[in-house]
Short mmCIF file of N, CA and C in Angstrom, two decimals:
data_model
loop_
_atom_site.label_atom_id
_atom_site.label_comp_id
_atom_site.label_asym_id
_atom_site.label_seq_id
_atom_site.Cartn_x
_atom_site.Cartn_y
_atom_site.Cartn_z
N MET A 28 96.66 89.24 78.80
CA MET A 28 96.91 89.74 80.15
C MET A 28 97.89 88.82 80.88
N ASN A 29 97.72 87.50 80.69
CA ASN A 29 98.58 86.54 81.34
C ASN A 29 100.02 86.65 80.83
N SER A 30 100.19 86.91 79.54
CA SER A 30 101.54 87.05 78.99
C SER A 30 102.22 88.31 79.52
N ILE A 31 101.45 89.36 79.77
CA ILE A 31 102.02 90.58 80.36
C ILE A 31 102.52 90.29 81.77
N ALA A 32 101.74 89.54 82.54
CA ALA A 32 102.16 89.18 83.90
C ALA A 32 103.44 88.34 83.88
N HIS A 33 103.53 87.40 82.93
CA HIS A 33 104.75 86.59 82.82
C HIS A 33 105.94 87.45 82.42
N PHE A 34 105.73 88.38 81.50
CA PHE A 34 106.81 89.26 81.07
C PHE A 34 107.31 90.11 82.23
N LEU A 35 106.38 90.73 82.98
CA LEU A 35 106.77 91.58 84.11
C LEU A 35 107.46 90.77 85.20
N THR A 36 107.00 89.54 85.43
CA THR A 36 107.65 88.67 86.42
C THR A 36 109.07 88.36 85.98
N GLY A 37 109.27 88.09 84.69
CA GLY A 37 110.60 87.84 84.17
C GLY A 37 111.52 89.03 84.34
N ILE A 38 111.03 90.22 84.05
CA ILE A 38 111.83 91.44 84.23
C ILE A 38 112.20 91.61 85.70
N PHE A 39 111.23 91.38 86.60
CA PHE A 39 111.49 91.50 88.04
C PHE A 39 112.59 90.54 88.47
N LEU A 40 112.49 89.27 88.06
CA LEU A 40 113.48 88.28 88.46
C LEU A 40 114.85 88.59 87.87
N PHE A 41 114.88 89.07 86.63
CA PHE A 41 116.15 89.45 86.01
C PHE A 41 116.80 90.60 86.78
N THR A 42 115.99 91.61 87.12
CA THR A 42 116.50 92.76 87.86
C THR A 42 116.96 92.35 89.25
N LEU A 43 116.18 91.48 89.91
CA LEU A 43 116.58 90.99 91.22
C LEU A 43 117.90 90.25 91.14
N GLY A 44 118.08 89.42 90.11
CA GLY A 44 119.32 88.69 89.92
C GLY A 44 120.51 89.62 89.75
N LEU A 45 120.33 90.68 88.98
CA LEU A 45 121.41 91.65 88.81
C LEU A 45 121.77 92.29 90.14
N GLY A 46 120.75 92.61 90.94
CA GLY A 46 121.00 93.23 92.24
C GLY A 46 121.69 92.30 93.22
N LEU A 47 121.37 91.02 93.17
CA LEU A 47 121.97 90.07 94.10
C LEU A 47 123.47 89.88 93.85
N PHE A 48 123.90 89.98 92.59
CA PHE A 48 125.29 89.71 92.26
C PHE A 48 126.12 90.97 92.02
N SER A 49 125.53 92.13 92.21
CA SER A 49 126.31 93.35 92.01
C SER A 49 127.10 93.67 93.28
N GLN A 50 128.19 94.37 93.10
CA GLN A 50 129.02 94.76 94.23
C GLN A 50 128.44 96.02 94.87
N PRO A 51 128.41 96.07 96.21
CA PRO A 51 127.89 97.28 96.86
C PRO A 51 128.79 98.48 96.57
N LEU A 52 128.17 99.58 96.27
CA LEU A 52 128.90 100.82 95.99
C LEU A 52 128.42 101.89 96.95
N GLU A 53 129.33 102.76 97.36
CA GLU A 53 128.92 103.89 98.16
C GLU A 53 128.34 104.92 97.20
N HIS A 54 127.13 105.33 97.46
CA HIS A 54 126.50 106.29 96.57
C HIS A 54 125.71 107.32 97.38
N LYS A 55 125.47 108.43 96.76
CA LYS A 55 124.74 109.53 97.40
C LYS A 55 123.25 109.49 97.09
N GLY A 56 122.84 108.63 96.18
CA GLY A 56 121.43 108.55 95.82
C GLY A 56 121.26 107.77 94.54
N TYR A 57 120.08 107.90 93.95
CA TYR A 57 119.85 107.21 92.68
C TYR A 57 118.80 107.95 91.87
N LEU A 58 118.78 107.65 90.59
CA LEU A 58 117.77 108.14 89.67
C LEU A 58 117.13 106.92 89.03
N GLY A 59 115.82 106.82 89.12
CA GLY A 59 115.11 105.69 88.56
C GLY A 59 114.15 106.13 87.47
N ILE A 60 114.08 105.37 86.41
CA ILE A 60 113.16 105.64 85.31
C ILE A 60 112.36 104.36 85.07
N SER A 61 111.04 104.48 85.06
CA SER A 61 110.21 103.30 84.83
C SER A 61 109.05 103.66 83.91
N GLY A 62 108.53 102.67 83.26
CA GLY A 62 107.39 102.87 82.36
C GLY A 62 106.73 101.55 82.07
N GLY A 63 105.52 101.63 81.59
CA GLY A 63 104.81 100.40 81.26
C GLY A 63 103.38 100.67 80.86
N ALA A 64 102.64 99.61 80.81
CA ALA A 64 101.23 99.69 80.41
C ALA A 64 100.38 100.15 81.58
N SER A 65 99.38 100.94 81.28
CA SER A 65 98.37 101.35 82.25
C SER A 65 97.08 100.64 81.85
N LEU A 66 96.74 99.59 82.60
CA LEU A 66 95.62 98.74 82.24
C LEU A 66 94.41 99.06 83.12
N PRO A 67 93.34 99.62 82.54
CA PRO A 67 92.17 99.96 83.34
C PRO A 67 91.42 98.71 83.78
N VAL A 68 90.80 98.77 84.96
CA VAL A 68 90.01 97.66 85.50
C VAL A 68 88.72 98.20 86.11
N GLY A 69 87.79 97.31 86.37
CA GLY A 69 86.55 97.66 87.06
C GLY A 69 85.69 98.62 86.28
N SER A 70 85.05 99.55 86.99
CA SER A 70 84.16 100.51 86.34
C SER A 70 84.92 101.47 85.44
N TYR A 71 86.22 101.62 85.65
CA TYR A 71 87.03 102.50 84.82
C TYR A 71 87.05 102.03 83.36
N VAL A 72 86.98 100.73 83.15
CA VAL A 72 87.00 100.16 81.80
C VAL A 72 85.58 99.84 81.31
N SER A 73 84.59 99.94 82.18
CA SER A 73 83.22 99.56 81.83
C SER A 73 82.69 100.36 80.65
N THR A 74 82.00 99.66 79.73
CA THR A 74 81.37 100.33 78.59
C THR A 74 79.86 100.18 78.65
N ASN A 75 79.34 99.82 79.81
CA ASN A 75 77.90 99.71 80.01
C ASN A 75 77.37 101.06 80.48
N ILE A 76 76.62 101.73 79.61
CA ILE A 76 76.15 103.08 79.92
C ILE A 76 75.14 103.09 81.07
N GLU A 77 74.61 101.92 81.43
CA GLU A 77 73.67 101.81 82.56
C GLU A 77 74.41 101.76 83.91
N ASP A 78 75.72 101.52 83.90
CA ASP A 78 76.49 101.52 85.15
C ASP A 78 76.48 102.91 85.77
N ASP A 79 76.75 102.95 87.08
CA ASP A 79 76.75 104.23 87.79
C ASP A 79 77.79 105.20 87.22
N GLN A 80 78.99 104.72 86.99
CA GLN A 80 80.05 105.57 86.45
C GLN A 80 80.93 104.77 85.48
N PRO A 81 80.43 104.50 84.29
CA PRO A 81 81.28 103.78 83.33
C PRO A 81 82.43 104.67 82.86
N GLY A 82 83.63 104.10 82.78
CA GLY A 82 84.79 104.91 82.43
C GLY A 82 85.14 104.92 80.96
N PHE A 83 84.80 103.86 80.23
CA PHE A 83 85.13 103.74 78.81
C PHE A 83 86.62 103.92 78.56
N ALA A 84 87.46 103.51 79.50
CA ALA A 84 88.91 103.70 79.36
C ALA A 84 89.54 102.54 78.59
N LEU A 85 90.54 102.87 77.81
CA LEU A 85 91.33 101.88 77.06
C LEU A 85 92.72 101.78 77.69
N PRO A 86 93.46 100.70 77.42
CA PRO A 86 94.83 100.62 77.93
C PRO A 86 95.65 101.81 77.45
N GLY A 87 96.61 102.18 78.28
CA GLY A 87 97.45 103.33 77.96
C GLY A 87 98.87 103.14 78.43
N PHE A 88 99.53 104.25 78.74
CA PHE A 88 100.94 104.28 79.11
C PHE A 88 101.10 104.92 80.48
N SER A 89 102.10 104.44 81.22
CA SER A 89 102.45 105.01 82.51
C SER A 89 103.96 105.14 82.57
N GLY A 90 104.44 106.29 83.02
CA GLY A 90 105.88 106.50 83.15
C GLY A 90 106.20 107.28 84.40
N GLN A 91 107.42 107.07 84.91
CA GLN A 91 107.80 107.74 86.15
C GLN A 91 109.31 107.94 86.20
N VAL A 92 109.72 109.07 86.74
CA VAL A 92 111.11 109.34 87.04
C VAL A 92 111.16 109.64 88.53
N SER A 93 112.04 108.95 89.25
CA SER A 93 112.14 109.16 90.68
C SER A 93 113.60 109.26 91.09
N THR A 94 113.81 109.90 92.23
CA THR A 94 115.18 110.06 92.73
C THR A 94 115.19 110.05 94.25
N ASN A 95 116.27 109.59 94.80
CA ASN A 95 116.57 109.70 96.22
C ASN A 95 117.94 110.34 96.35
N ILE A 96 118.08 111.28 97.25
CA ILE A 96 119.37 111.92 97.50
C ILE A 96 119.65 111.81 98.99
N ASN A 97 120.69 111.06 99.35
CA ASN A 97 121.02 110.86 100.75
C ASN A 97 121.59 112.15 101.34
N ILE A 98 121.10 112.51 102.54
CA ILE A 98 121.70 113.63 103.27
C ILE A 98 122.42 113.12 104.51
N MET A 99 122.05 111.92 104.95
CA MET A 99 122.74 111.19 106.01
C MET A 99 122.80 109.74 105.53
N GLU A 100 123.37 108.86 106.33
CA GLU A 100 123.56 107.48 105.87
C GLU A 100 122.24 106.80 105.50
N TYR A 101 121.20 106.98 106.29
CA TYR A 101 119.93 106.29 106.04
C TYR A 101 118.74 107.23 105.84
N ILE A 102 119.00 108.51 105.68
CA ILE A 102 117.92 109.50 105.55
C ILE A 102 118.22 110.41 104.37
N GLY A 103 117.17 110.82 103.65
CA GLY A 103 117.41 111.71 102.53
C GLY A 103 116.13 112.30 101.97
N PHE A 104 116.30 113.00 100.86
CA PHE A 104 115.18 113.61 100.15
C PHE A 104 114.81 112.72 98.97
N ALA A 105 113.52 112.73 98.64
CA ALA A 105 113.03 111.93 97.53
C ALA A 105 112.14 112.80 96.65
N GLY A 106 112.11 112.48 95.37
CA GLY A 106 111.25 113.20 94.44
C GLY A 106 110.72 112.25 93.38
N MET A 107 109.57 112.61 92.82
CA MET A 107 108.98 111.76 91.79
C MET A 107 108.16 112.62 90.83
N LEU A 108 108.30 112.32 89.55
CA LEU A 108 107.49 112.91 88.50
C LEU A 108 106.87 111.75 87.74
N GLY A 109 105.54 111.69 87.70
CA GLY A 109 104.86 110.59 87.04
C GLY A 109 103.84 111.08 86.04
N TYR A 110 103.62 110.28 85.01
CA TYR A 110 102.62 110.59 83.99
C TYR A 110 101.88 109.31 83.61
N HIS A 111 100.57 109.38 83.56
CA HIS A 111 99.73 108.23 83.22
C HIS A 111 98.69 108.68 82.21
N ASN A 112 98.44 107.86 81.19
CA ASN A 112 97.51 108.23 80.13
C ASN A 112 96.68 107.01 79.74
N ASN A 113 95.37 107.20 79.68
CA ASN A 113 94.47 106.17 79.15
C ASN A 113 93.54 106.84 78.15
N ALA A 114 93.43 106.26 76.97
CA ALA A 114 92.54 106.79 75.95
C ALA A 114 91.08 106.52 76.34
N PHE A 115 90.19 107.33 75.81
CA PHE A 115 88.75 107.17 76.00
C PHE A 115 88.21 106.35 74.83
N ASN A 116 87.42 105.33 75.12
CA ASN A 116 86.88 104.44 74.09
C ASN A 116 85.67 105.12 73.44
N GLU A 117 85.95 106.01 72.49
CA GLU A 117 84.89 106.79 71.84
C GLU A 117 83.89 105.91 71.10
N SER A 118 84.37 104.92 70.38
CA SER A 118 83.46 104.09 69.59
C SER A 118 82.49 103.32 70.48
N ALA A 119 82.96 102.79 71.62
CA ALA A 119 82.07 102.09 72.54
C ALA A 119 81.07 103.06 73.16
N PHE A 120 81.51 104.28 73.46
CA PHE A 120 80.61 105.28 74.02
C PHE A 120 79.52 105.66 73.01
N VAL A 121 79.91 105.92 71.78
CA VAL A 121 78.95 106.27 70.73
C VAL A 121 77.96 105.14 70.51
N ASP A 122 78.45 103.89 70.45
CA ASP A 122 77.56 102.74 70.26
C ASP A 122 76.57 102.61 71.42
N ALA A 123 77.06 102.77 72.66
CA ALA A 123 76.18 102.65 73.83
C ALA A 123 75.17 103.79 73.86
N TYR A 124 75.59 105.01 73.51
CA TYR A 124 74.68 106.15 73.52
C TYR A 124 73.61 105.99 72.44
N ARG A 125 74.04 105.58 71.25
CA ARG A 125 73.07 105.40 70.15
C ARG A 125 72.07 104.29 70.46
N ALA A 126 72.50 103.25 71.17
CA ALA A 126 71.59 102.16 71.53
C ALA A 126 70.52 102.64 72.50
N SER A 127 70.87 103.58 73.39
CA SER A 127 69.90 104.07 74.37
C SER A 127 69.16 105.32 73.89
N HIS A 128 69.64 105.97 72.83
CA HIS A 128 69.00 107.17 72.26
C HIS A 128 68.98 107.04 70.73
N PRO A 129 68.19 106.11 70.19
CA PRO A 129 68.25 105.84 68.75
C PRO A 129 67.81 107.00 67.86
N ASP A 130 67.04 107.94 68.38
CA ASP A 130 66.53 109.04 67.56
C ASP A 130 67.46 110.25 67.53
N ASP A 131 68.46 110.27 68.39
CA ASP A 131 69.38 111.41 68.44
C ASP A 131 70.42 111.31 67.33
N ASP A 132 70.72 112.46 66.73
CA ASP A 132 71.79 112.55 65.75
C ASP A 132 72.85 113.48 66.35
N PHE A 133 74.04 112.97 66.59
CA PHE A 133 75.05 113.78 67.26
C PHE A 133 76.44 113.42 66.77
N GLN A 134 77.36 114.33 67.01
CA GLN A 134 78.78 114.13 66.74
C GLN A 134 79.49 114.11 68.08
N PHE A 135 80.53 113.29 68.20
CA PHE A 135 81.21 113.18 69.49
C PHE A 135 82.70 112.99 69.28
N SER A 136 83.48 113.70 70.05
CA SER A 136 84.93 113.45 70.12
C SER A 136 85.38 113.83 71.52
N SER A 137 86.44 113.20 71.98
CA SER A 137 86.90 113.47 73.35
C SER A 137 88.41 113.38 73.44
N GLY A 138 88.91 113.78 74.59
CA GLY A 138 90.33 113.64 74.88
C GLY A 138 90.58 112.36 75.64
N ASN A 139 91.71 112.29 76.33
CA ASN A 139 92.11 111.12 77.10
C ASN A 139 92.05 111.41 78.59
N TYR A 140 92.13 110.34 79.38
CA TYR A 140 92.38 110.48 80.81
C TYR A 140 93.88 110.71 80.97
N ASN A 141 94.27 111.76 81.68
CA ASN A 141 95.68 112.05 81.94
C ASN A 141 95.87 112.35 83.41
N LEU A 142 96.97 111.88 83.96
CA LEU A 142 97.31 112.17 85.35
C LEU A 142 98.80 112.47 85.41
N MET A 143 99.15 113.61 86.00
CA MET A 143 100.54 113.96 86.19
C MET A 143 100.76 114.26 87.67
N ASN A 144 101.82 113.67 88.24
CA ASN A 144 102.18 113.88 89.64
C ASN A 144 103.56 114.51 89.72
N LEU A 145 103.70 115.48 90.60
CA LEU A 145 105.00 116.04 90.94
C LEU A 145 105.05 116.05 92.47
N LEU A 146 105.87 115.15 93.02
CA LEU A 146 105.89 114.95 94.46
C LEU A 146 107.30 115.06 95.00
N GLY A 147 107.42 115.56 96.21
CA GLY A 147 108.70 115.63 96.90
C GLY A 147 108.51 115.24 98.35
N GLY A 148 109.58 114.78 98.98
CA GLY A 148 109.45 114.39 100.37
C GLY A 148 110.75 113.85 100.93
N VAL A 149 110.61 113.02 101.94
CA VAL A 149 111.77 112.45 102.63
C VAL A 149 111.68 110.93 102.60
N PHE A 150 112.80 110.29 102.83
CA PHE A 150 112.80 108.83 102.92
C PHE A 150 113.74 108.38 104.03
N VAL A 151 113.47 107.19 104.52
CA VAL A 151 114.33 106.51 105.49
C VAL A 151 114.66 105.16 104.87
N SER A 152 115.93 104.83 104.84
CA SER A 152 116.38 103.56 104.29
C SER A 152 116.63 102.58 105.43
N VAL A 153 116.07 101.37 105.29
CA VAL A 153 116.23 100.34 106.32
C VAL A 153 116.93 99.14 105.66
N PRO A 154 118.26 99.01 105.84
CA PRO A 154 118.97 97.88 105.24
C PRO A 154 118.54 96.55 105.89
N GLN A 155 118.26 95.56 105.03
CA GLN A 155 117.87 94.23 105.49
C GLN A 155 118.67 93.20 104.69
N GLY A 156 119.90 92.98 105.10
CA GLY A 156 120.76 92.04 104.37
C GLY A 156 121.09 92.60 103.00
N ILE A 157 120.70 91.86 101.93
CA ILE A 157 121.00 92.30 100.57
C ILE A 157 119.95 93.29 100.06
N LEU A 158 118.88 93.51 100.82
CA LEU A 158 117.83 94.43 100.41
C LEU A 158 117.93 95.74 101.16
N ASP A 159 117.44 96.79 100.55
CA ASP A 159 117.32 98.10 101.16
C ASP A 159 115.84 98.49 101.07
N ILE A 160 115.17 98.57 102.20
CA ILE A 160 113.76 98.96 102.21
C ILE A 160 113.70 100.46 102.43
N HIS A 161 113.00 101.16 101.53
CA HIS A 161 112.86 102.61 101.64
C HIS A 161 111.43 102.95 102.05
N LEU A 162 111.30 103.68 103.13
CA LEU A 162 110.02 104.20 103.58
C LEU A 162 109.99 105.67 103.19
N LYS A 163 108.98 106.05 102.40
CA LYS A 163 108.95 107.40 101.85
C LYS A 163 107.68 108.13 102.26
N GLY A 164 107.80 109.42 102.46
CA GLY A 164 106.66 110.30 102.68
C GLY A 164 106.68 111.40 101.65
N PHE A 165 105.60 111.54 100.88
CA PHE A 165 105.55 112.51 99.79
C PHE A 165 104.42 113.52 100.00
N ALA A 166 104.62 114.68 99.46
CA ALA A 166 103.57 115.70 99.32
C ALA A 166 103.83 116.38 97.98
N GLY A 167 102.77 116.86 97.36
CA GLY A 167 102.96 117.52 96.08
C GLY A 167 101.67 117.81 95.38
N ILE A 168 101.75 117.84 94.09
CA ILE A 168 100.60 118.20 93.28
C ILE A 168 100.31 117.09 92.27
N SER A 169 99.04 116.80 92.10
CA SER A 169 98.58 115.87 91.08
C SER A 169 97.54 116.59 90.22
N VAL A 170 97.71 116.50 88.92
CA VAL A 170 96.78 117.15 87.99
C VAL A 170 96.15 116.04 87.17
N CYS A 171 94.84 115.96 87.24
CA CYS A 171 94.09 114.94 86.53
C CYS A 171 93.17 115.62 85.52
N THR A 172 93.23 115.20 84.27
CA THR A 172 92.29 115.70 83.27
C THR A 172 91.46 114.54 82.76
N LEU A 173 90.17 114.79 82.64
CA LEU A 173 89.22 113.80 82.19
C LEU A 173 88.86 114.06 80.74
N PRO A 174 88.39 113.05 80.02
CA PRO A 174 87.96 113.28 78.65
C PRO A 174 86.86 114.34 78.62
N SER A 175 86.93 115.21 77.66
CA SER A 175 85.90 116.26 77.57
C SER A 175 85.35 116.33 76.16
#
């Protein structure tokens, strides 16, 4: 986990460095693509069947495509499509269930946790020296599927 944090910090600093030394360009908007690990925490990752809501989630993938399109100098439209996936820890679930129900004989298989977002909205850009702060308001649809 610590090496992931160091890696992401390095990527952030590298990207920031590129931004600091790039020449400003007049543009109408941007398209951003991002992805990375989806690391479950708390009860979402819990494998204790006695917990109120154990999630049995495993690390997964998260990806996003976003865009801003300027309609005025500091105002525009924004959109985002995101996908997040975490596998269900079937073996931990089966082990926990068998420990609490030793006489039951059962078969078990499940799907993954999936979340997809499709959002649209507006943004306001607030230039602050070499930085551009974007304040965004989104509305849209999110579809979440749970392991079944």
